[in-house]
Coordinates of C-alpha atoms in Angstrom, one line a residue:
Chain A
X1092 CA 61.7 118.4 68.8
X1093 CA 63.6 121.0 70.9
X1094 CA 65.8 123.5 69.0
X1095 CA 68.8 123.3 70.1
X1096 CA 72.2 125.2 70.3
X1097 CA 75.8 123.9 70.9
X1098 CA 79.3 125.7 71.8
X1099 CA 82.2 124.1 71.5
X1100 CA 83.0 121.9 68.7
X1101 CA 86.2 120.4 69.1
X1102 CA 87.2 116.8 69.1
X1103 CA 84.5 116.2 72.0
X1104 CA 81.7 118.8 70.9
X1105 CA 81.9 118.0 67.2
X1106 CA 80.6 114.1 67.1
X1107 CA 78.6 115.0 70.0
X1108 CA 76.6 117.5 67.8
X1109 CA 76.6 115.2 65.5
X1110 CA 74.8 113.0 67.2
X1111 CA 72.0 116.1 68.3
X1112 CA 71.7 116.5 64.7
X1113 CA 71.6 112.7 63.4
X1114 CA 68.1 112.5 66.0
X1115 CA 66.7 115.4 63.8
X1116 CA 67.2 118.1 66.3
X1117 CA 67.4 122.1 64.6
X1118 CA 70.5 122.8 66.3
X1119 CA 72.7 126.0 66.0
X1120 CA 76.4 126.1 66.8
X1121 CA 79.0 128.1 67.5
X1122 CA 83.0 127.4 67.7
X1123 CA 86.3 129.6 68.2
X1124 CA 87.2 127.7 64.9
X1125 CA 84.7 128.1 63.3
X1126 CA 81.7 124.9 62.4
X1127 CA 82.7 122.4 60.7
X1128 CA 81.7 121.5 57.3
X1129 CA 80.8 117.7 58.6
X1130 CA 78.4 119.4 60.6
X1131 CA 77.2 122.3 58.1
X1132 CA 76.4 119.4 56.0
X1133 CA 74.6 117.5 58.1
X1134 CA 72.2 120.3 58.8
X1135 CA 73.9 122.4 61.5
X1136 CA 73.7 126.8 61.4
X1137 CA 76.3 128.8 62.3
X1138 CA 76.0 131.5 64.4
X1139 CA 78.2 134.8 64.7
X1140 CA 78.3 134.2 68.3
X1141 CA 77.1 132.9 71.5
X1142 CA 74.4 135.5 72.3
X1143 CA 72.8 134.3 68.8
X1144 CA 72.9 130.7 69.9
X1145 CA 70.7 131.5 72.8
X1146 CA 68.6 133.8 71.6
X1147 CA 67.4 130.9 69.2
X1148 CA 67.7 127.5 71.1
X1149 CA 65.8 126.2 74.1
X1150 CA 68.7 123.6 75.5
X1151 CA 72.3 125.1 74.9
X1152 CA 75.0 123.3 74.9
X1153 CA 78.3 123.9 76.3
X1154 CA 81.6 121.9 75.8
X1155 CA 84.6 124.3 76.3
X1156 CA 88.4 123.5 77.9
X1157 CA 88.5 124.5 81.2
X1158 CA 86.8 127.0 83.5
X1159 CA 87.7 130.9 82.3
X1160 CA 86.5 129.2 78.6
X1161 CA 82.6 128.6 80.0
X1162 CA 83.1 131.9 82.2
X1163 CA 83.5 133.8 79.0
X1164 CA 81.1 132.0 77.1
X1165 CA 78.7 132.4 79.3
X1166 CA 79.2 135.6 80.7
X1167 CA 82.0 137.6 78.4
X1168 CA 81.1 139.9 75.4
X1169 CA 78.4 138.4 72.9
X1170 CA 78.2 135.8 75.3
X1171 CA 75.1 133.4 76.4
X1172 CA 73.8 134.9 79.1
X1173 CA 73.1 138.0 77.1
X1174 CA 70.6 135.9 74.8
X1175 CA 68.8 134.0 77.3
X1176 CA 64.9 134.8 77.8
X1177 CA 63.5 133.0 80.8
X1178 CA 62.6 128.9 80.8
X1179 CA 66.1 128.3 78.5
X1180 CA 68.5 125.7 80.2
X1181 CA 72.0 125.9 79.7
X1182 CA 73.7 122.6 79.7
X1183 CA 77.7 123.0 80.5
X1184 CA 79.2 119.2 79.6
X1185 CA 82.5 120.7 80.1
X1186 CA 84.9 119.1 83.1
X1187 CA 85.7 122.8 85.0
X1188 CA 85.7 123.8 88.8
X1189 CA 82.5 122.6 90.8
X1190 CA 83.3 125.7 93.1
X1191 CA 82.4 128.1 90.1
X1192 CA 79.9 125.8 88.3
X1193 CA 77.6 126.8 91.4
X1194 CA 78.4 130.8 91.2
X1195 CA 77.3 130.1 86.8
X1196 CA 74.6 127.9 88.0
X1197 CA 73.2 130.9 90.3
X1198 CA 73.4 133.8 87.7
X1199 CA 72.0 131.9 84.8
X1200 CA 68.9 131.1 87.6
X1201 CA 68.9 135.1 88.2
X1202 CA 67.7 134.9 84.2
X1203 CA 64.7 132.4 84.9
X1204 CA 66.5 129.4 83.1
X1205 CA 68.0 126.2 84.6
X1206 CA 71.3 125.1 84.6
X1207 CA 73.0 121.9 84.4
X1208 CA 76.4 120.5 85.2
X1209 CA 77.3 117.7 82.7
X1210 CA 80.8 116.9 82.7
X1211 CA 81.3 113.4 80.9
X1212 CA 84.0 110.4 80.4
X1213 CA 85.0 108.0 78.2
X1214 CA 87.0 110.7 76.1
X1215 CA 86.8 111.0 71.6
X1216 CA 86.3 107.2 71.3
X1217 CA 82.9 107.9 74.1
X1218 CA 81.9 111.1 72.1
X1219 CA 82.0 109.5 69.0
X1220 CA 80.1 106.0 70.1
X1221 CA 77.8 108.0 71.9
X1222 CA 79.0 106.2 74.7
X1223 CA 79.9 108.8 77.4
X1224 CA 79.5 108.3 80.7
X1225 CA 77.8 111.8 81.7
X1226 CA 77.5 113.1 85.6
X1227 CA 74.4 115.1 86.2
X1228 CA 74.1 118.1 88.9
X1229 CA 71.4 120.3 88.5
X1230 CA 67.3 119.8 89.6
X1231 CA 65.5 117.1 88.6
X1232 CA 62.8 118.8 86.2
X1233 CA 65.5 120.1 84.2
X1234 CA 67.1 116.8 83.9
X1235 CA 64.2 115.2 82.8
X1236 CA 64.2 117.7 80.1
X1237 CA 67.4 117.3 78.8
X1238 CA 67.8 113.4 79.3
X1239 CA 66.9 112.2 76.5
X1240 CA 69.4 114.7 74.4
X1241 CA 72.0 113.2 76.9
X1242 CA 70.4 109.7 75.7
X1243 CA 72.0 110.5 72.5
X1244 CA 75.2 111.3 73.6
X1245 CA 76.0 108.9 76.2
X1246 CA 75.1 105.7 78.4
X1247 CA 75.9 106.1 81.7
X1248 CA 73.8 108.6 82.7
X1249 CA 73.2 109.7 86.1
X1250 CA 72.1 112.5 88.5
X1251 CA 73.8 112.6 91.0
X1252 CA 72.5 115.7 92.8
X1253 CA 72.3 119.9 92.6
X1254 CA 74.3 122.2 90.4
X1255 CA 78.4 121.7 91.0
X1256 CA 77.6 117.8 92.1
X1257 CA 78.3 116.4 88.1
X1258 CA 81.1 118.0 88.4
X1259 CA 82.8 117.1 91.7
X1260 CA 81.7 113.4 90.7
X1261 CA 83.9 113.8 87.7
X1262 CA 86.6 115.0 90.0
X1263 CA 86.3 112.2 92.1
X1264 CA 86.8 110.2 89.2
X1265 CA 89.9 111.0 87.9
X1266 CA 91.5 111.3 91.6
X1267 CA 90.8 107.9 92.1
X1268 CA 91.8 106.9 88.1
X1269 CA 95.4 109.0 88.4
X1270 CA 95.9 107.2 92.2
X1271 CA 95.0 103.9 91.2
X1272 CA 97.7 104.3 88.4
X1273 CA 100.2 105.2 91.0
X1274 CA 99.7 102.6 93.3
X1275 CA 99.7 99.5 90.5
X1276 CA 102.9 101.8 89.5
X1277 CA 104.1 101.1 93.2
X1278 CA 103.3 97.8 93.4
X1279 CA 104.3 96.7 90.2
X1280 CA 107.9 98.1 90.2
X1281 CA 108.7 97.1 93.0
X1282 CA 108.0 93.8 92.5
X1283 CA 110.2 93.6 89.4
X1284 CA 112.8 95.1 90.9
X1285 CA 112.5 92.6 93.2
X1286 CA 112.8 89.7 90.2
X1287 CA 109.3 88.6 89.8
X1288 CA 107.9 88.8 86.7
X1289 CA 105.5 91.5 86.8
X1290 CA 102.7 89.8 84.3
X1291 CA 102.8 87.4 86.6
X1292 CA 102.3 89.1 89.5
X1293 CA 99.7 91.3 87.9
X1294 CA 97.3 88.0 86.9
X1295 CA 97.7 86.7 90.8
X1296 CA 96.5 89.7 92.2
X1297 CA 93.1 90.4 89.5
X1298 CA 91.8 87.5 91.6
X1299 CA 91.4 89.3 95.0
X1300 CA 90.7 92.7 96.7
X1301 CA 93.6 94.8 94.4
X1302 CA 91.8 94.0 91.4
X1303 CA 90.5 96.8 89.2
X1304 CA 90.0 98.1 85.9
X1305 CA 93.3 100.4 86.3
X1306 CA 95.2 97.1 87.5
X1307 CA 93.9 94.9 84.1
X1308 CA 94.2 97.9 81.1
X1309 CA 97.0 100.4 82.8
X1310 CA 98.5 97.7 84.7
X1311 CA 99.0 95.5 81.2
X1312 CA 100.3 99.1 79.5
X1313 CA 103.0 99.4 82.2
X1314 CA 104.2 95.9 81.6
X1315 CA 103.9 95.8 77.9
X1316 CA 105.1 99.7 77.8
X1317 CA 102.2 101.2 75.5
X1318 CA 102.3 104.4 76.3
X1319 CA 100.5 106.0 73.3
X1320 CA 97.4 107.7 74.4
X1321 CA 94.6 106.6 75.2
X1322 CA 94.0 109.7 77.9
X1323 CA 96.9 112.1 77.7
X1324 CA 99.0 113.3 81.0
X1325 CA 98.7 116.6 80.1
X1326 CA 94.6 116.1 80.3
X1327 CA 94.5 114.5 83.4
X1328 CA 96.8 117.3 85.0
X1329 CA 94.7 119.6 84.1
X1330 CA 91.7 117.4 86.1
X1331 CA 93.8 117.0 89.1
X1332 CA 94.7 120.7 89.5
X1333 CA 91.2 121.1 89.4
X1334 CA 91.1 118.7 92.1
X1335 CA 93.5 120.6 94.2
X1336 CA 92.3 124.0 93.6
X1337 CA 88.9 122.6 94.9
X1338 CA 90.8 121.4 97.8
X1339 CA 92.6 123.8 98.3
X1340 CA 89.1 126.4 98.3
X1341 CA 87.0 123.5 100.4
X1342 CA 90.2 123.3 102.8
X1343 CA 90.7 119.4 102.0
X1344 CA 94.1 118.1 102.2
X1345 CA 94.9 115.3 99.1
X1346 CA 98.6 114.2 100.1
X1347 CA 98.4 111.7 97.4
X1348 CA 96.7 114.1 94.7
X1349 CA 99.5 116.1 95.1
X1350 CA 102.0 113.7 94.4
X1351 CA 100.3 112.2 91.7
X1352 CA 100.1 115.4 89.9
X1353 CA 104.0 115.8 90.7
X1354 CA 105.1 112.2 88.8
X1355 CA 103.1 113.4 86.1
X1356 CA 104.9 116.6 86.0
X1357 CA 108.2 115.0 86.1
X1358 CA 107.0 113.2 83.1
X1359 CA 106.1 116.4 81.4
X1360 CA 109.8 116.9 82.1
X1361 CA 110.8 114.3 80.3
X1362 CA 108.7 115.2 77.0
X1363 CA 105.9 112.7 78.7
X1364 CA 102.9 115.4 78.2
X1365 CA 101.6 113.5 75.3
X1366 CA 101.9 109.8 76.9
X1367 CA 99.2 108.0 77.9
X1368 CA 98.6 108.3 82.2
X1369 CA 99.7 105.1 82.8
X1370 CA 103.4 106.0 82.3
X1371 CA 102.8 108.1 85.5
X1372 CA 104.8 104.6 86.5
X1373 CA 107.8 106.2 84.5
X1374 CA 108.3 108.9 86.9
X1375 CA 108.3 106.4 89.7
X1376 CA 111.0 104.4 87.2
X1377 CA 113.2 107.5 87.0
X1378 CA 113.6 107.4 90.6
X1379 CA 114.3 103.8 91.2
X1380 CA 116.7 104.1 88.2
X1381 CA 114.8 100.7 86.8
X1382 CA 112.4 100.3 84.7
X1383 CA 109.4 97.3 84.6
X1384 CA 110.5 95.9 81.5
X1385 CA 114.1 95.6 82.3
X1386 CA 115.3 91.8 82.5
X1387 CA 115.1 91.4 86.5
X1388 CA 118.4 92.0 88.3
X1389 CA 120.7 88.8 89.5
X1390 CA 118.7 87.2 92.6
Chain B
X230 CA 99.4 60.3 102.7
X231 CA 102.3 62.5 103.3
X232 CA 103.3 63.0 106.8
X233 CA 103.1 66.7 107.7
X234 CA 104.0 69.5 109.9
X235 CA 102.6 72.8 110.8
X236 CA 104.2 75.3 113.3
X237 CA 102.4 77.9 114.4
X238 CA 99.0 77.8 115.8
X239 CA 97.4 81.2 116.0
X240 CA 94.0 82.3 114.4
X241 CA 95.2 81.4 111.1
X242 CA 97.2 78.5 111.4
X243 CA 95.0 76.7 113.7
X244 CA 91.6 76.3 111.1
X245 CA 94.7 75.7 108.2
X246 CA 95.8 73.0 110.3
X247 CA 92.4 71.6 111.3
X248 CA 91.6 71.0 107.4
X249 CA 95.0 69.3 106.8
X250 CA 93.8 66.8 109.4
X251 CA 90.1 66.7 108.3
X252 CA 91.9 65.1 104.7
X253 CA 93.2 62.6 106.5
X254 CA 96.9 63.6 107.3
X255 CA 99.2 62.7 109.8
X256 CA 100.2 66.1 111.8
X257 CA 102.7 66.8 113.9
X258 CA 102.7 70.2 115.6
X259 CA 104.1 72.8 117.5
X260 CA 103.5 76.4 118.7
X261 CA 104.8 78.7 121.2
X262 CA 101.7 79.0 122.7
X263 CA 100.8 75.1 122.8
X264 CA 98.7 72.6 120.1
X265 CA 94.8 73.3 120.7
X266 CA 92.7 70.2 122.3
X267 CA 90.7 70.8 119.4
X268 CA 93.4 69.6 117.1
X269 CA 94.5 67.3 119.4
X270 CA 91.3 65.5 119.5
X271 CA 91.3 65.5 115.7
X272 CA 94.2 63.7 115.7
X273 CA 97.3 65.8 115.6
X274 CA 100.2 65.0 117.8
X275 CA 101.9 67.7 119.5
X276 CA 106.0 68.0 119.6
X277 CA 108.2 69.6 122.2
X278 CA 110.1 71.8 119.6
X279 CA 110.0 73.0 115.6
X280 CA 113.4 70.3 115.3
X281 CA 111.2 67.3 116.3
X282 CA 108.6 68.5 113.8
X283 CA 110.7 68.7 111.0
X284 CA 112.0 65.1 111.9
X285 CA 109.2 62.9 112.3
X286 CA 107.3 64.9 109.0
X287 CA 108.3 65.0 105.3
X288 CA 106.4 68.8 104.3
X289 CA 106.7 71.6 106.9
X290 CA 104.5 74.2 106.9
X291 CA 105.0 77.7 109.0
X292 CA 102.5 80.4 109.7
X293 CA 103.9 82.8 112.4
X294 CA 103.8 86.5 112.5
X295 CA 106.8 88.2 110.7
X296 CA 110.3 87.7 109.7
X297 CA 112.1 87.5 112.9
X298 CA 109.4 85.0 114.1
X299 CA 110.3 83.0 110.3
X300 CA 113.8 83.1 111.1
X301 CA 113.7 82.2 114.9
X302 CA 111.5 78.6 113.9
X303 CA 113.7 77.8 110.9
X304 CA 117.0 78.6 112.1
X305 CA 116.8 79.6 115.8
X306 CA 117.5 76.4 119.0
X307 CA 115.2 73.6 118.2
X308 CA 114.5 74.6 115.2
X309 CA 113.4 73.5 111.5
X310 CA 116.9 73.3 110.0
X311 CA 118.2 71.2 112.5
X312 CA 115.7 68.3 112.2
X313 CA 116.0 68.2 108.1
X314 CA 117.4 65.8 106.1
X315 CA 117.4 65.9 102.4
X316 CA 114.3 66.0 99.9
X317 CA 111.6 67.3 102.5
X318 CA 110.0 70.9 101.8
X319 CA 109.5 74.0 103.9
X320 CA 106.6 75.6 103.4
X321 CA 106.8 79.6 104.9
X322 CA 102.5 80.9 104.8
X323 CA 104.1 83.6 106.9
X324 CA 103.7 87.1 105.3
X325 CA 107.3 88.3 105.8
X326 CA 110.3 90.2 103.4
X327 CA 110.7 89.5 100.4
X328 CA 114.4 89.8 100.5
X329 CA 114.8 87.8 103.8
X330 CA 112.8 85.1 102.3
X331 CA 115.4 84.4 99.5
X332 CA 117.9 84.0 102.3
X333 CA 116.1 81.4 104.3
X334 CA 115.6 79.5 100.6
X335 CA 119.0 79.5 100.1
X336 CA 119.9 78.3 103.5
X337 CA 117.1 75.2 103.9
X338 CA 118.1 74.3 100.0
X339 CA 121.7 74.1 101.3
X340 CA 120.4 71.4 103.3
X341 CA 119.2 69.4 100.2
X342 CA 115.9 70.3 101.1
X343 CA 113.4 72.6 99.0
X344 CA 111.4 75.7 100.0
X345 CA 108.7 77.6 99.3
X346 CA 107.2 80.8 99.9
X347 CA 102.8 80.8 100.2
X348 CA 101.6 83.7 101.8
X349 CA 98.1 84.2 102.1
X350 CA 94.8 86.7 101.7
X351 CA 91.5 86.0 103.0
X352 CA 92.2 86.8 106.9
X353 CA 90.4 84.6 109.4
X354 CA 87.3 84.0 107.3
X355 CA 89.3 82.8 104.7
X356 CA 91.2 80.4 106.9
X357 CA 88.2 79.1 107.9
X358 CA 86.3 78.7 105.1
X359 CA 89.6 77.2 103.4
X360 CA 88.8 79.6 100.8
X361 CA 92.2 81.4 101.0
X362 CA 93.9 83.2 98.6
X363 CA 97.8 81.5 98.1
X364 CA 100.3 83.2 96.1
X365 CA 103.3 81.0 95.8
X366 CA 107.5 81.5 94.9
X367 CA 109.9 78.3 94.3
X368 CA 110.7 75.2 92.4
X369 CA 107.5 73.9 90.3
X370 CA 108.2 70.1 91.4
X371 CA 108.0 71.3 95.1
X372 CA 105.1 73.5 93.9
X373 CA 103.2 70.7 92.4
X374 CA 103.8 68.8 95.4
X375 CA 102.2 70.8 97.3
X376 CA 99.6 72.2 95.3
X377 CA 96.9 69.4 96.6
X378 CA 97.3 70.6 100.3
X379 CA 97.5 73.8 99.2
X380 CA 94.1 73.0 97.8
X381 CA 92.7 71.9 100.9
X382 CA 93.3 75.3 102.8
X383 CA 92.6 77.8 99.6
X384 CA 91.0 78.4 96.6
X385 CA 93.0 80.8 94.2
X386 CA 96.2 79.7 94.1
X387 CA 99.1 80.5 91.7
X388 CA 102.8 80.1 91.7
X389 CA 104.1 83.4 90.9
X390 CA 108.1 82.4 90.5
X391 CA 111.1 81.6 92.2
X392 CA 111.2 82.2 96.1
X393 CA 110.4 85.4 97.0
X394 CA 108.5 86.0 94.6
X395 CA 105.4 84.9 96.6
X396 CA 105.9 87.6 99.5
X397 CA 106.3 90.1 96.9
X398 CA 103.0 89.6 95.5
X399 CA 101.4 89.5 98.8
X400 CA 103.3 93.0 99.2
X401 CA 102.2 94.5 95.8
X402 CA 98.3 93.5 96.8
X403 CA 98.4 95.2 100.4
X404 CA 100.0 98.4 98.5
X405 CA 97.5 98.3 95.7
X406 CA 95.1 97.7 98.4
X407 CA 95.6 100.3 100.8
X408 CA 96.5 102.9 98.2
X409 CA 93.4 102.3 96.6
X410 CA 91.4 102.7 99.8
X411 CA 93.4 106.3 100.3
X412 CA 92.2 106.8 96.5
X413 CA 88.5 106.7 97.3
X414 CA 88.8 108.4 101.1
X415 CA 90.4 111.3 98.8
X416 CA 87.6 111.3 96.6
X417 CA 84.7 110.5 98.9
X418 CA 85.4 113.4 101.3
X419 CA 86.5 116.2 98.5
X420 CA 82.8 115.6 96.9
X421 CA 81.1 115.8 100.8
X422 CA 83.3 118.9 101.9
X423 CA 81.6 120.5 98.5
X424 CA 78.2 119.3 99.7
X425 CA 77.6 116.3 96.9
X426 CA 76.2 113.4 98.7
X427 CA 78.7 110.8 98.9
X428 CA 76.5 107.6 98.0
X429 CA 75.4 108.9 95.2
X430 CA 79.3 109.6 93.8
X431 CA 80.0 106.3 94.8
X432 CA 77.3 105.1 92.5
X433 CA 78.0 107.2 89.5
X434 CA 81.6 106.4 89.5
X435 CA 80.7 102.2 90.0
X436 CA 80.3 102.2 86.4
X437 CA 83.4 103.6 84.9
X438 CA 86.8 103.4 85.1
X439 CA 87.3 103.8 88.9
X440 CA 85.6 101.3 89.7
X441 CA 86.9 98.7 91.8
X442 CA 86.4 95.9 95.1
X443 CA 87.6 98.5 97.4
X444 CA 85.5 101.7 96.3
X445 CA 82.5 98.8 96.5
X446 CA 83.4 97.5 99.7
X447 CA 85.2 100.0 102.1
X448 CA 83.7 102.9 100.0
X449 CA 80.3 102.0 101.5
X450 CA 81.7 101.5 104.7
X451 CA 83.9 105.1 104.5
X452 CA 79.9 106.1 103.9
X453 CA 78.2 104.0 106.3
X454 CA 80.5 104.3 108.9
X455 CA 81.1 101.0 109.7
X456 CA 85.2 100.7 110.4
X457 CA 84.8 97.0 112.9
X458 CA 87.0 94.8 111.2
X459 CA 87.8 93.2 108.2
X460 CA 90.6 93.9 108.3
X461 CA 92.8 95.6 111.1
X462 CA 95.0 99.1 110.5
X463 CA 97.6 97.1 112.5
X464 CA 98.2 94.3 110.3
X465 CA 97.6 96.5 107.0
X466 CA 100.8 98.8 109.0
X467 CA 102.8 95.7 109.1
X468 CA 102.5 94.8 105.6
X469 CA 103.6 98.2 104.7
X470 CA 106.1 98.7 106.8
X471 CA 107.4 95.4 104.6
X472 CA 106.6 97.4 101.6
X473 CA 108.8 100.5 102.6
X474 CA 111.8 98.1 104.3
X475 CA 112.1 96.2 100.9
X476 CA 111.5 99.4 98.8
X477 CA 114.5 100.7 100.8
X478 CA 116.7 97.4 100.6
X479 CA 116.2 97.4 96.7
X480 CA 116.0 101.0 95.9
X481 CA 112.8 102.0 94.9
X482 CA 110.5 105.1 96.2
X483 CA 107.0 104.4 97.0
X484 CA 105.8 107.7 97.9
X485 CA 102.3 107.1 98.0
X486 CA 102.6 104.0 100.3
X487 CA 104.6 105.8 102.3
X488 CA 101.8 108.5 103.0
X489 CA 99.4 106.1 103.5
X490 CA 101.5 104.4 106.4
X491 CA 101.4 107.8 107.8
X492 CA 97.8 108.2 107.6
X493 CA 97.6 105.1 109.6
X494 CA 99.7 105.8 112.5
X495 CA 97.5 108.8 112.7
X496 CA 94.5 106.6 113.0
X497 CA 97.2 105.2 115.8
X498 CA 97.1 107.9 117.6
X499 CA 93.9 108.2 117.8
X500 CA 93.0 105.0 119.4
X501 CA 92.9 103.3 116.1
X502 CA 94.9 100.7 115.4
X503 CA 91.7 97.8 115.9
X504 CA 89.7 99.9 113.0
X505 CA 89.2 98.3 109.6
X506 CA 91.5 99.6 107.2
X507 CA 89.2 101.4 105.4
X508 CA 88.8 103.6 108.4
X509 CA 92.4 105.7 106.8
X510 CA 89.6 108.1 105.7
X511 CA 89.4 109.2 109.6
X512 CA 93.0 110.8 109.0
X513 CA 92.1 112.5 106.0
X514 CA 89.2 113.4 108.0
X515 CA 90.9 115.1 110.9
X516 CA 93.1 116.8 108.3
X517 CA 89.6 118.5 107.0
X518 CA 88.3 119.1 110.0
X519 CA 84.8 117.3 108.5
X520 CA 83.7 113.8 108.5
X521 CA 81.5 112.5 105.1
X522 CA 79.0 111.8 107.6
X523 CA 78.2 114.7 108.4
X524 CA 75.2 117.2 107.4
X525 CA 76.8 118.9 104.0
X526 CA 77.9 122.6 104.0
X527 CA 75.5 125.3 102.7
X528 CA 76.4 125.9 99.0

């Protein structure tokens, strides 16, 4: 058994540890807040900081918010790097830029350990099935290495190329997630606005090429007007500026990104940071002054 | 047997029409462009105008190219309306608005005579194959009349609602439909510009939540560069172009669709109007000044 170390234990890191731990892994953690008594309990030591954590595991694991959190983690005071002997990996499951993931990648390799990209999906109900969907970028002996520790965490697991490439997949996904949303938004207002009934129109169209798995679980949200989360807007605006910035750095224009991320943040400005992405339709509603539940104007 | 019509004998209509007649129907038929020997020799018996069609058969089927076309064969000289009399149905397989459509139901039922709106999906092959997709708006008697030739030309078919609300739903699918394919061009060439290979995203992101028919299908062909039609940017701009005119005549803002029609009279302009839809990546493309078939960038 590798010894292990983990950084990050909120609602994702925590049952993902968990899981580390449950396979009888030695695993030593550390967390802004603190470790959790769940995981104290379950065999888990706390470390004073980063630096400590990889100074005594072999794999560390990282599951921060966003990018300037694994920067400092990594790199800031009593950080990772600072502990690292050579042959370590560092494993960073967070979702953050793919632009920087390759600048961490190449210092942590100026130590003599690997590094791996790992950003996952499937959100707290995935960490705590162990049923993530994890996208690999890093090289392939490394991979091997950790895989079966991702086995613990997740299902879909795959490699899908060098450092940076987990984490422009998982950018991919969530610009085709948030403009899937918008476009059974699209079609489904305007079709009740138009009189049809949009329930309807939604089980014609799962037959054919629009169907998708937005069009049969968002789609049924928008017309039944669940809007309780499920995946928060404010957590998918965070993925599609990272999108943008990365387009924006790459110099690729995503007209529809960009509008995307503004309907969610007119639904921010409507107290809508907290709803579940599929009332992205709402902005749309605001503008057509109609919304998909309303009964259907006179014909 | 019910004596029938069909007006309209182009690439679609013609194999329709040829499996009405292979059931056993009497046909009687027009077109602007003449009744094909082929039907001819399988029995159908060609009339001088849409008047004398509607006159000698009891349900009158049309499948022209757009509204004005709709409008010229119903209610133009010689036309449908002209040779009705009471308790015969129209049958419209036209793709055409959604609003207009309501109006021509209101003006054949006027006449004592029912109506219904069927557009299709499935293109040629589908025709052929009678394996077409038929999403249907009217009365459910004249529906369930119907139903059984409608049987004999497709395979998925559903009555949606009252008229109009057929052409709506074959409006929602070509929005969903080529906002979706705009979705995975987005995605596809963001993760080649940063140097992932694109296959493998497509792969990693089959299993989860953005998956879908069109990042399987025109994703591989984005990748593969294969943009013969399928299905032509020409048509796909006519069937938004009824997106944004009934958007406008009810009041609703489809942003997205309206970038995508963009994106496709840029594929327009450059010589691309014959390209299968899921050749909107090429805009995007010229936009990044780099193709996702091309060698990646050095990290």
């Amino acid at each position: 058994m590798a010894t292990l170390g983990f950084i990050g234990l909120g609602i994702m890191g925590t049952p993902m540890a968990g899981h580390l731990l449950a396979a009888g892994h030695t695993l030593f953690t550390h967390s802004r807040s603190g470790t959790p008594e769940s995981l104290i309990a379950a065999g888990a030591t706390a470390c004073a900081h980063a630096t400590e954590v990889a100074q005594k595991a072999d794999i560390i694991f990282v599951m921060v918010p966003d990018t300037p959190h694994v920067e400092a983690v990594l790199f800031g005071d009593h950080g990772v790097a600072a502990g690292l002997t050579p042959g370590k990996i560092v494993v960073d499951m967070s979702s953050i830029s793919p632009v920087a993931t390759k600048d961490f990648a190449r210092r942590i390799n100026a130590l003599g350990c690997e590094y791996l990209d790992a950003p996952v999906s499937g959100g707290e109900v995935g960490a705590k099935a162990a049923s993530l969907t994890i996208m690999v970028g890093g090289n392939e002996p490394a991979f091997d290495a950790v895989r079966p520790l991702f086995a613990l965490m997740g299902k879909n697991i795959t490699r899908v190329g060098g450092n940076g490439d987990g984490q422009i997949t998982k950018v991919a996904n969530q610009v085709i997630v948030a403009l899937t949303i918008e476009a059974v938004g699209e079609a489904l207002l305007l079709a009740a606005k138009a009189g049809a009934n949009p329930a309807k129109v939604r089980e014609a169209l799962m037959g054919g090429f629009a169907a998708s798995r937005i069009l049969e679980v968002h789609g049924e949200r928008m017309i039944k007007r669940t809007f309780n989360p499920g995946f928060r807007i404010e957590l998918h605006q965070k993925d599609l500026n990272l999108a943008l910035a990365t387009g924006r750095q790459l110099g690729v224009s995503l007209p529809n990104t960009a509008t995307a991320q503004e309907l969610f943040n007119a639904c921010a400005a409507h107290d809508g940071s907290g709803w579940d992405h599929s009332a992205m339709v709402r902005a749309l509603e605001k503008m057509a002054n109609f919304e998909i539940g309303q009964p259907t104007p006179a014909a």
